[in-house]
PDB file of C-alpha atoms in Angstrom:
ATOM      1  CA  MET K1155      90.081  37.345 249.623  1.00 36.00           C
ATOM      2  CA  ALA K1156      86.498  36.990 250.902  1.00 36.00           C
ATOM      3  CA  ALA K1157      85.611  40.860 249.885  1.00 39.00           C
ATOM      4  CA  GLU K1158      86.499  40.276 246.441  1.00 38.00           C
ATOM      5  CA  ASP K1159      84.234  36.992 246.000  1.00 34.00           C
ATOM      6  CA  SER K1160      80.974  38.713 246.990  1.00 30.00           C
ATOM      7  CA  GLY K1161      78.186  39.411 244.860  1.00 29.00           C
ATOM      8  CA  VAL K1162      77.450  42.454 242.512  1.00 29.00           C
ATOM      9  CA  THR K1163      79.195  45.829 243.847  1.00 42.00           C
ATOM     10  CA  ASN K1164      78.092  49.051 242.008  1.00 54.00           C
ATOM     11  CA  GLY K1165      76.911  46.809 238.924  1.00 46.00           C
ATOM     12  CA  VAL K1166      80.044  44.996 238.620  1.00 47.00           C
ATOM     13  CA  ARG K1167      79.764  40.860 238.024  1.00 50.00           C
ATOM     14  CA  ALA K1168      81.661  38.747 240.653  1.00 49.00           C
ATOM     15  CA  ASP K1169      82.254  36.423 238.107  1.00 48.00           C
ATOM     16  CA  GLN K1170      84.740  38.399 236.483  1.00 64.00           C
ATOM     17  CA  ARG K1171      88.324  38.871 236.770  1.00 85.00           C
ATOM     18  CA  VAL K1172      88.765  41.314 239.650  1.00 90.00           C
ATOM     19  CA  SER K1173      90.897  43.786 237.874  1.00 92.00           C
ATOM     20  CA  ASP K1174      87.975  43.799 234.902  1.00 91.00           C
ATOM     21  CA  ARG K1175      85.466  44.526 237.834  1.00 91.00           C
ATOM     22  CA  VAL K1176      87.549  47.677 238.540  1.00 94.00           C
ATOM     23  CA  VAL K1177      88.384  48.617 234.907  1.00 93.00           C
ATOM     24  CA  ASP K1178      84.439  47.860 234.146  1.00 91.00           C
ATOM     25  CA  ALA K1179      83.028  49.840 237.236  1.00 93.00           C
ATOM     26  CA  ILE K1180      85.215  53.147 236.222  1.00 94.00           C
ATOM     27  CA  SER K1181      84.696  52.555 232.337  1.00 91.00           C
ATOM     28  CA  SER K1182      80.986  52.678 233.017  1.00 88.00           C
ATOM     29  CA  GLN K1183      81.114  55.966 235.324  1.00 90.00           C
ATOM     30  CA  ILE K1184      83.344  57.831 232.417  1.00 90.00           C
ATOM     31  CA  PHE K1185      80.857  56.339 229.565  1.00 84.00           C
ATOM     32  CA  SER K1186      77.873  57.793 231.445  1.00 83.00           C
ATOM     33  CA  GLY K1187      79.421  61.114 232.245  1.00 85.00           C
ATOM     34  CA  GLU K1188      79.322  60.403 235.977  1.00 91.00           C
ATOM     35  CA  LEU K1189      83.126  60.943 235.766  1.00 93.00           C
ATOM     36  CA  PRO K1190      83.773  63.538 233.823  1.00 93.00           C
ATOM     37  CA  PRO K1191      87.059  64.459 231.893  1.00 95.00           C
ATOM     38  CA  GLY K1192      89.441  66.400 234.242  1.00 94.00           C
ATOM     39  CA  ASP K1193      88.053  64.855 237.417  1.00 95.00           C
ATOM     40  CA  ARG K1194      90.386  63.624 239.853  1.00 95.00           C
ATOM     41  CA  LEU K1195      90.054  59.509 240.721  1.00 96.00           C
ATOM     42  CA  PRO K1196      89.672  58.652 244.319  1.00 94.00           C
ATOM     43  CA  SER K1197      92.912  56.973 245.852  1.00 94.00           C
ATOM     44  CA  GLU K1198      93.901  53.382 245.091  1.00 95.00           C
ATOM     45  CA  ALA K1199      92.764  52.691 248.701  1.00 96.00           C
ATOM     46  CA  ASN K1200      89.410  54.232 248.598  1.00 95.00           C
ATOM     47  CA  ILE K1201      88.649  52.659 245.013  1.00 95.00           C
ATOM     48  CA  ALA K1202      89.323  49.316 246.464  1.00 95.00           C
ATOM     49  CA  ALA K1203      87.019  49.773 249.742  1.00 95.00           C
ATOM     50  CA  ASN K1204      84.393  50.890 247.432  1.00 94.00           C
ATOM     51  CA  LEU K1205      84.375  47.945 245.091  1.00 94.00           C
ATOM     52  CA  GLY K1206      85.402  45.487 247.664  1.00 93.00           C
ATOM     53  CA  VAL K1207      88.740  44.488 245.946  1.00 94.00           C
ATOM     54  CA  SER K1208      92.172  44.568 247.087  1.00 94.00           C
ATOM     55  CA  VAL K1209      94.501  47.645 246.202  1.00 95.00           C
ATOM     56  CA  PRO K1210      96.815  45.376 243.927  1.00 95.00           C
ATOM     57  CA  SER K1211      93.812  44.598 241.760  1.00 95.00           C
ATOM     58  CA  VAL K1212      92.850  48.335 241.679  1.00 95.00           C
ATOM     59  CA  ARG K1213      96.274  48.847 240.455  1.00 95.00           C
ATOM     60  CA  GLU K1214      95.917  46.202 237.678  1.00 96.00           C
ATOM     61  CA  GLY K1215      92.439  47.573 236.650  1.00 95.00           C
ATOM     62  CA  LEU K1216      93.951  51.290 236.599  1.00 96.00           C
ATOM     63  CA  ALA K1217      96.697  50.142 234.228  1.00 96.00           C
ATOM     64  CA  VAL K1218      94.758  48.361 232.019  1.00 94.00           C
ATOM     65  CA  LEU K1219      92.404  52.099 231.931  1.00 95.00           C
ATOM     66  CA  GLN K1220      95.603  53.950 231.265  1.00 95.00           C
ATOM     67  CA  ASN K1221      96.635  51.694 228.148  1.00 94.00           C
ATOM     68  CA  LEU K1222      92.632  52.517 227.039  1.00 92.00           C
ATOM     69  CA  ASP K1223      93.413  56.358 227.259  1.00 93.00           C
ATOM     70  CA  LEU K1224      90.434  56.687 229.644  1.00 94.00           C
ATOM     71  CA  VAL K1225      92.770  57.966 232.714  1.00 96.00           C
ATOM     72  CA  SER K1226      96.178  59.321 232.778  1.00 95.00           C
ATOM     73  CA  VAL K1227      98.619  60.376 235.675  1.00 93.00           C
ATOM     74  CA  ARG K1228      99.494  63.844 236.362  1.00 90.00           C
ATOM     75  CA  HIS K1229     102.529  63.806 238.359  1.00 85.00           C
ATOM     76  CA  GLY K1230     102.012  65.225 241.766  1.00 83.00           C
ATOM     77  CA  SER K1231      97.921  64.870 241.684  1.00 86.00           C
ATOM     78  CA  GLY K1232      97.263  61.663 241.271  1.00 91.00           C
ATOM     79  CA  ARG K1233      95.203  60.084 238.273  1.00 95.00           C
ATOM     80  CA  HIS K1234      92.724  62.064 236.285  1.00 96.00           C
ATOM     81  CA  VAL K1235      89.687  60.959 233.791  1.00 96.00           C
ATOM     82  CA  ASN K1236      90.666  61.753 230.000  1.00 94.00           C
ATOM     83  CA  GLY K1237      87.169  61.176 228.732  1.00 87.00           C
ATOM     84  CA  LEU K1238      86.326  58.940 226.177  1.00 84.00           C
ATOM     85  CA  SER K1239      89.126  57.548 223.759  1.00 85.00           C
ATOM     86  CA  LEU K1240      89.216  55.613 220.267  1.00 80.00           C
ATOM     87  CA  ALA K1241      91.365  52.772 222.084  1.00 83.00           C
ATOM     88  CA  ALA K1242      88.185  52.231 224.428  1.00 84.00           C
ATOM     89  CA  LEU K1243      85.765  52.151 221.685  1.00 78.00           C
ATOM     90  CA  ALA K1244      87.470  49.489 219.861  1.00 77.00           C
ATOM     91  CA  ASN K1245      87.738  47.393 222.745  1.00 80.00           C
ATOM     92  CA  GLU K1246      85.443  44.691 221.999  1.00 72.00           C
ATOM     93  CA  ARG K1247      83.989  43.880 225.823  1.00 75.00           C
ATOM     94  CA  ILE K1248      84.180  47.736 227.148  1.00 80.00           C
ATOM     95  CA  GLY K1249      82.820  49.683 223.811  1.00 71.00           C
ATOM     96  CA  ALA K1250      79.917  47.211 223.529  1.00 65.00           C
ATOM     97  CA  ALA K1251      79.240  47.163 227.168  1.00 70.00           C
ATOM     98  CA  PHE K1252      78.811  50.511 227.980  1.00 69.00           C
ATOM     99  CA  ALA K1253      78.574  52.856 224.751  1.00 62.00           C
ATOM    100  CA  THR K1254      74.686  53.438 225.140  1.00 65.00           C
ATOM    101  CA  GLY K1255      72.120  56.376 224.462  1.00 66.00           C
ATOM    102  CA  ASP K1256      73.438  59.401 222.768  1.00 69.00           C
ATOM    103  CA  LEU K1257      76.983  58.016 222.437  1.00 73.00           C
ATOM    104  CA  LEU K1258      74.967  55.834 219.952  1.00 72.00           C
ATOM    105  CA  LEU K1259      73.431  58.498 218.326  1.00 74.00           C
ATOM    106  CA  GLN K1260      76.352  60.440 217.767  1.00 77.00           C
ATOM    107  CA  MET K1261      78.174  57.312 216.126  1.00 77.00           C
ATOM    108  CA  LEU K1262      75.188  57.248 213.661  1.00 76.00           C
ATOM    109  CA  GLU K1263      75.497  60.716 213.145  1.00 77.00           C
ATOM    110  CA  ILE K1264      79.106  60.316 211.643  1.00 82.00           C
ATOM    111  CA  ARG K1265      78.802  56.526 210.387  1.00 86.00           C
ATOM    112  CA  LEU K1266      77.016  58.092 207.191  1.00 86.00           C
ATOM    113  CA  PRO K1267      79.600  60.447 206.108  1.00 90.00           C
ATOM    114  CA  LEU K1268      82.437  57.856 206.999  1.00 93.00           C
ATOM    115  CA  GLU K1269      80.642  54.969 204.950  1.00 94.00           C
ATOM    116  CA  VAL K1270      79.640  57.297 201.924  1.00 95.00           C
ATOM    117  CA  ALA K1271      83.344  57.635 201.572  1.00 96.00           C
ATOM    118  CA  ALA K1272      84.573  54.414 201.674  1.00 97.00           C
ATOM    119  CA  ALA K1273      82.018  53.304 199.499  1.00 98.00           C
ATOM    120  CA  ARG K1274      83.207  56.050 196.694  1.00 98.00           C
ATOM    121  CA  ALA K1275      86.890  55.457 197.437  1.00 98.00           C
ATOM    122  CA  ALA K1276      85.887  51.402 197.063  1.00 98.00           C
ATOM    123  CA  ALA K1277      84.855  52.120 193.825  1.00 98.00           C
ATOM    124  CA  GLN K1278      87.610  54.291 192.455  1.00 98.00           C
ATOM    125  CA  ARG K1279      90.319  51.897 193.998  1.00 98.00           C
ATOM    126  CA  ALA K1280      89.161  48.345 194.706  1.00 98.00           C
ATOM    127  CA  GLY K1281      91.016  45.599 193.388  1.00 97.00           C
ATOM    128  CA  SER K1282      89.797  42.349 192.245  1.00 96.00           C
ATOM    129  CA  ASP K1283      90.755  40.547 195.753  1.00 97.00           C
ATOM    130  CA  ASP K1284      88.925  43.661 197.501  1.00 97.00           C
ATOM    131  CA  LEU K1285      86.176  42.833 195.422  1.00 97.00           C
ATOM    132  CA  ASP K1286      85.916  39.303 196.044  1.00 97.00           C
ATOM    133  CA  ARG K1287      86.271  39.826 199.985  1.00 96.00           C
ATOM    134  CA  ILE K1288      83.255  42.345 199.531  1.00 97.00           C
ATOM    135  CA  ASP K1289      81.285  40.047 197.574  1.00 96.00           C
ATOM    136  CA  ALA K1290      82.040  37.079 200.171  1.00 95.00           C
ATOM    137  CA  ALA K1291      80.933  39.018 202.823  1.00 94.00           C
ATOM    138  CA  ARG K1292      77.604  39.776 201.169  1.00 95.00           C
ATOM    139  CA  THR K1293      76.809  36.172 200.244  1.00 94.00           C
ATOM    140  CA  GLU K1294      77.511  35.165 203.744  1.00 93.00           C
ATOM    141  CA  MET K1295      75.097  37.835 205.134  1.00 89.00           C
ATOM    142  CA  GLU K1296      72.282  36.696 202.572  1.00 90.00           C
ATOM    143  CA  HIS K1297      72.932  33.092 203.838  1.00 90.00           C
ATOM    144  CA  ALA K1298      72.999  33.883 207.651  1.00 87.00           C
ATOM    145  CA  ILE K1299      69.685  35.647 206.923  1.00 83.00           C
ATOM    146  CA  LEU K1300      68.071  33.065 204.938  1.00 80.00           C
ATOM    147  CA  VAL K1301      68.685  30.857 208.014  1.00 82.00           C
ATOM    148  CA  ASN K1302      67.851  33.357 210.693  1.00 74.00           C
ATOM    149  CA  GLU K1303      71.869  33.213 212.047  1.00 58.00           C
ATOM    150  CA  ALA K1304      71.733  36.063 214.707  1.00 61.00           C
ATOM    151  CA  LEU K1305      70.138  38.226 211.623  1.00 64.00           C
ATOM    152  CA  GLY K1306      73.494  38.401 209.852  1.00 80.00           C
ATOM    153  CA  VAL K1307      74.862  40.779 212.393  1.00 83.00           C
ATOM    154  CA  GLU K1308      78.489  39.327 212.006  1.00 86.00           C
ATOM    155  CA  ALA K1309      78.370  39.397 208.311  1.00 88.00           C
ATOM    156  CA  ASP K1310      77.083  42.633 207.924  1.00 89.00           C
ATOM    157  CA  ALA K1311      80.112  43.631 209.908  1.00 90.00           C
ATOM    158  CA  LYS K1312      82.327  42.100 207.733  1.00 92.00           C
ATOM    159  CA  PHE K1313      80.433  43.420 204.704  1.00 94.00           C
ATOM    160  CA  HIS K1314      81.125  47.200 205.867  1.00 94.00           C
ATOM    161  CA  HIS K1315      84.535  46.355 207.058  1.00 94.00           C
ATOM    162  CA  ALA K1316      85.532  44.756 203.629  1.00 96.00           C
ATOM    163  CA  ILE K1317      84.460  48.183 202.086  1.00 97.00           C
ATOM    164  CA  ALA K1318      86.541  50.137 204.215  1.00 96.00           C
ATOM    165  CA  GLN K1319      89.543  48.259 203.182  1.00 97.00           C
ATOM    166  CA  ALA K1320      88.778  48.265 199.733  1.00 98.00           C
ATOM    167  CA  ALA K1321      89.125  52.023 199.954  1.00 97.00           C
ATOM    168  CA  HIS K1322      92.703  51.888 200.741  1.00 97.00           C
ATOM    169  CA  ASN K1323      92.660  54.452 203.296  1.00 97.00           C
ATOM    170  CA  GLN K1324      94.635  53.672 206.305  1.00 95.00           C
ATOM    171  CA  VAL K1325      93.081  56.417 208.426  1.00 93.00           C
ATOM    172  CA  LEU K1326      89.480  55.389 207.388  1.00 94.00           C
ATOM    173  CA  GLU K1327      90.041  51.654 207.898  1.00 92.00           C
ATOM    174  CA  MET K1328      91.315  52.425 211.542  1.00 88.00           C
ATOM    175  CA  VAL K1329      88.337  54.678 212.460  1.00 89.00           C
ATOM    176  CA  ASP K1330      85.955  52.336 210.865  1.00 89.00           C
ATOM    177  CA  ARG K1331      87.544  49.043 213.141  1.00 86.00           C
ATOM    178  CA  ALA K1332      87.636  51.311 216.076  1.00 82.00           C
ATOM    179  CA  LEU K1333      83.856  51.790 215.756  1.00 82.00           C
ATOM    180  CA  GLN K1334      82.855  48.506 215.242  1.00 78.00           C
ATOM    181  CA  PRO K1335      81.619  47.638 218.865  1.00 73.00           C
ATOM    182  CA  LEU K1336      79.249  50.725 218.452  1.00 74.00           C
ATOM    183  CA  TYR K1337      78.370  49.675 215.025  1.00 80.00           C
ATOM    184  CA  GLY K1338      77.116  45.997 216.284  1.00 76.00           C
ATOM    185  CA  LYS K1339      74.803  47.506 218.584  1.00 70.00           C
ATOM    186  CA  ALA K1340      73.107  49.913 215.732  1.00 73.00           C
ATOM    187  CA  ARG K1341      73.103  46.604 213.965  1.00 79.00           C
ATOM    188  CA  GLU K1342      71.386  44.478 216.332  1.00 76.00           C
ATOM    189  CA  VAL K1343      68.429  47.075 216.624  1.00 71.00           C
ATOM    190  CA  GLY K1344      68.131  47.763 212.940  1.00 74.00           C
ATOM    191  CA  LEU K1345      68.137  44.187 211.855  1.00 77.00           C
ATOM    192  CA  SER K1346      65.575  43.161 214.621  1.00 77.00           C
ATOM    193  CA  LYS K1347      62.787  45.433 212.701  1.00 78.00           C
ATOM    194  CA  PRO K1348      60.493  42.946 210.818  1.00 80.00           C
ATOM    195  CA  GLY K1349      61.422  42.917 206.783  1.00 80.00           C
ATOM    196  CA  ARG K1350      64.579  44.946 207.675  1.00 81.00           C
ATOM    197  CA  PRO K1351      67.157  41.958 206.939  1.00 83.00           C
ATOM    198  CA  THR K1352      65.868  41.621 203.432  1.00 84.00           C
ATOM    199  CA  GLN K1353      65.758  45.286 202.956  1.00 87.00           C
ATOM    200  CA  VAL K1354      69.811  45.112 203.510  1.00 88.00           C
ATOM    201  CA  ILE K1355      69.981  42.179 201.117  1.00 90.00           C
ATOM    202  CA  ASP K1356      68.827  44.159 198.289  1.00 93.00           C
ATOM    203  CA  GLU K1357      70.586  47.404 199.599  1.00 94.00           C
ATOM    204  CA  HIS K1358      73.961  45.289 199.840  1.00 95.00           C
ATOM    205  CA  ARG K1359      73.464  44.280 196.151  1.00 96.00           C
ATOM    206  CA  ALA K1360      73.048  47.446 194.983  1.00 97.00           C
ATOM    207  CA  ILE K1361      75.992  48.896 197.082  1.00 98.00           C
ATOM    208  CA  VAL K1362      78.331  45.578 195.219  1.00 97.00           C
ATOM    209  CA  GLU K1363      76.954  46.615 192.017  1.00 97.00           C
ATOM    210  CA  ALA K1364      78.279  49.996 192.010  1.00 98.00           C
ATOM    211  CA  ILE K1365      81.511  49.099 193.474  1.00 98.00           C
ATOM    212  CA  ARG K1366      82.317  46.431 191.045  1.00 97.00           C
ATOM    213  CA  SER K1367      81.303  48.814 188.297  1.00 97.00           C
ATOM    214  CA  GLY K1368      83.413  51.630 189.373  1.00 97.00           C
ATOM    215  CA  GLU K1369      81.057  54.234 189.624  1.00 98.00           C
ATOM    216  CA  ALA K1370      81.586  56.006 192.445  1.00 97.00           C
ATOM    217  CA  ASP K1371      78.693  57.950 192.160  1.00 97.00           C
ATOM    218  CA  ALA K1372      76.167  55.200 192.158  1.00 97.00           C
ATOM    219  CA  ALA K1373      78.386  53.966 195.307  1.00 97.00           C
ATOM    220  CA  GLU K1374      77.760  56.745 197.299  1.00 95.00           C
ATOM    221  CA  VAL K1375      74.217  56.968 195.969  1.00 95.00           C
ATOM    222  CA  ALA K1376      73.896  53.319 197.189  1.00 96.00           C
ATOM    223  CA  MET K1377      75.367  53.543 200.759  1.00 95.00           C
ATOM    224  CA  CYS K1378      73.096  56.866 201.232  1.00 91.00           C
ATOM    225  CA  ARG K1379      69.998  54.942 200.881  1.00 91.00           C
ATOM    226  CA  HIS K1380      71.293  52.266 202.978  1.00 91.00           C
ATOM    227  CA  LEU K1381      72.164  53.862 206.063  1.00 87.00           C
ATOM    228  CA  GLY K1382      70.628  57.360 205.475  1.00 79.00           C
ATOM    229  CA  PRO K1383      67.477  56.705 207.341  1.00 73.00           C
ATOM    230  CA  LEU K1384      69.565  55.520 210.395  1.00 68.00           C
ATOM    231  CA  ALA K1385      71.639  58.839 210.353  1.00 64.00           C
ATOM    232  CA  GLU K1386      68.367  61.278 209.763  1.00 66.00           C
ATOM    233  CA  ASP K1387      66.535  59.262 212.986  1.00 62.00           C
ATOM    234  CA  ALA K1388      69.938  59.684 215.184  1.00 55.00           C
ATOM    235  CA  ILE K1389      70.293  63.485 214.049  1.00 59.00           C
ATOM    236  CA  ASP K1390      66.427  64.181 214.890  1.00 62.00           C
ATOM    237  CA  ARG K1391      66.767  62.257 218.269  1.00 59.00           C
ATOM    238  CA  LEU K1392      70.031  64.150 219.129  1.00 51.00           C
ATOM    239  CA  THR K1393      68.165  67.525 218.251  1.00 62.00           C
ATOM    240  CA  THR K1394      65.378  66.616 220.129  1.00 64.00           C
ATOM    241  CA  THR K1395      67.882  65.767 223.010  1.00 55.00           C
ATOM    242  CA  ALA K1396      69.701  68.985 222.635  1.00 52.00           C
ATOM    243  CA  ASN K1397      66.394  71.195 222.875  1.00 57.00           C
ATOM    244  CA  ALA K1398      65.209  69.524 225.911  1.00 61.00           C
ATOM    245  CA  ILE K1399      68.252  70.730 227.602  1.00 49.00           C
ATOM    246  CA  THR K1400      68.698  73.764 226.146  1.00 55.00           C
ATOM    247  CA  LEU K1401      65.043  74.518 227.350  1.00 60.00           C
ATOM    248  CA  ARG K1402      65.609  73.115 230.773  1.00 58.00           C
ATOM    249  CA  ASN K1403      68.345  75.689 231.235  1.00 57.00           C
ATOM    250  CA  GLY K1404      65.862  78.559 230.266  1.00 60.00           C
ATOM    251  CA  HIS K1405      66.686  79.082 226.755  1.00 57.00           C
ATOM    252  CA  SER K1406      64.987  78.805 223.440  1.00 54.00           C
ATOM    253  CA  PRO K1407      66.606  76.395 221.239  1.00 52.00           C
ATOM    254  CA  GLU K1408      67.041  78.952 218.673  1.00 53.00           C
ATOM    255  CA  GLY K1409      69.338  80.656 221.132  1.00 50.00           C
ATOM    256  CA  GLY K1410      66.951  83.941 221.484  1.00 48.00           C
TER     257      GLY K1410
END
């Protein structure tokens, strides 16, 4: 259909599969809060008209959104927004594309306790294969940084996920995998700061040494030193935003 081959509509690229354009258009509105949880979606015909696509393409896109648990069908009342989901965040394309602003800061706020728990558990439970995998990822990242290979972002992801695997906690590993697309954005920002890549090399070595030695307390401290400044900055920025919203609503930040 000619309408489906038109240019950008509502921020959606024309070179995508048509159903992906539907998924991205609605996902972006859910992630931004424009479509809050509980909202009823327009009819398939209305969505098709707004995006300039066919109804079958809309139907296919909505099926993807249901699989990602972003929307659900309520019998007799159509499709409604569920809000964010781990499945959507874990989707490499969607999570990386639409998770921005406060959502990234919220991720950084919870990342520290998760990674600290992983490092501590890894020091207590890691086997020889786990240690080899962690060390291999550390070495790969150091090499990537030395040759300026995208600042070692991919190798850094492998390093931290290897620690999550070494914790031998299925829930922790599942959450870590789900948050990887969000972590990726934070890594790109953090590793782009002057001097930060070489700092990371030293911090990773300290983490590996503590885990390999089986020193749980030292592993916890090393991970805190590695990620603590990022988490503190995120908490400060989230608090500033929350206070600004409170003041706009006519209240004091202290609740007085």
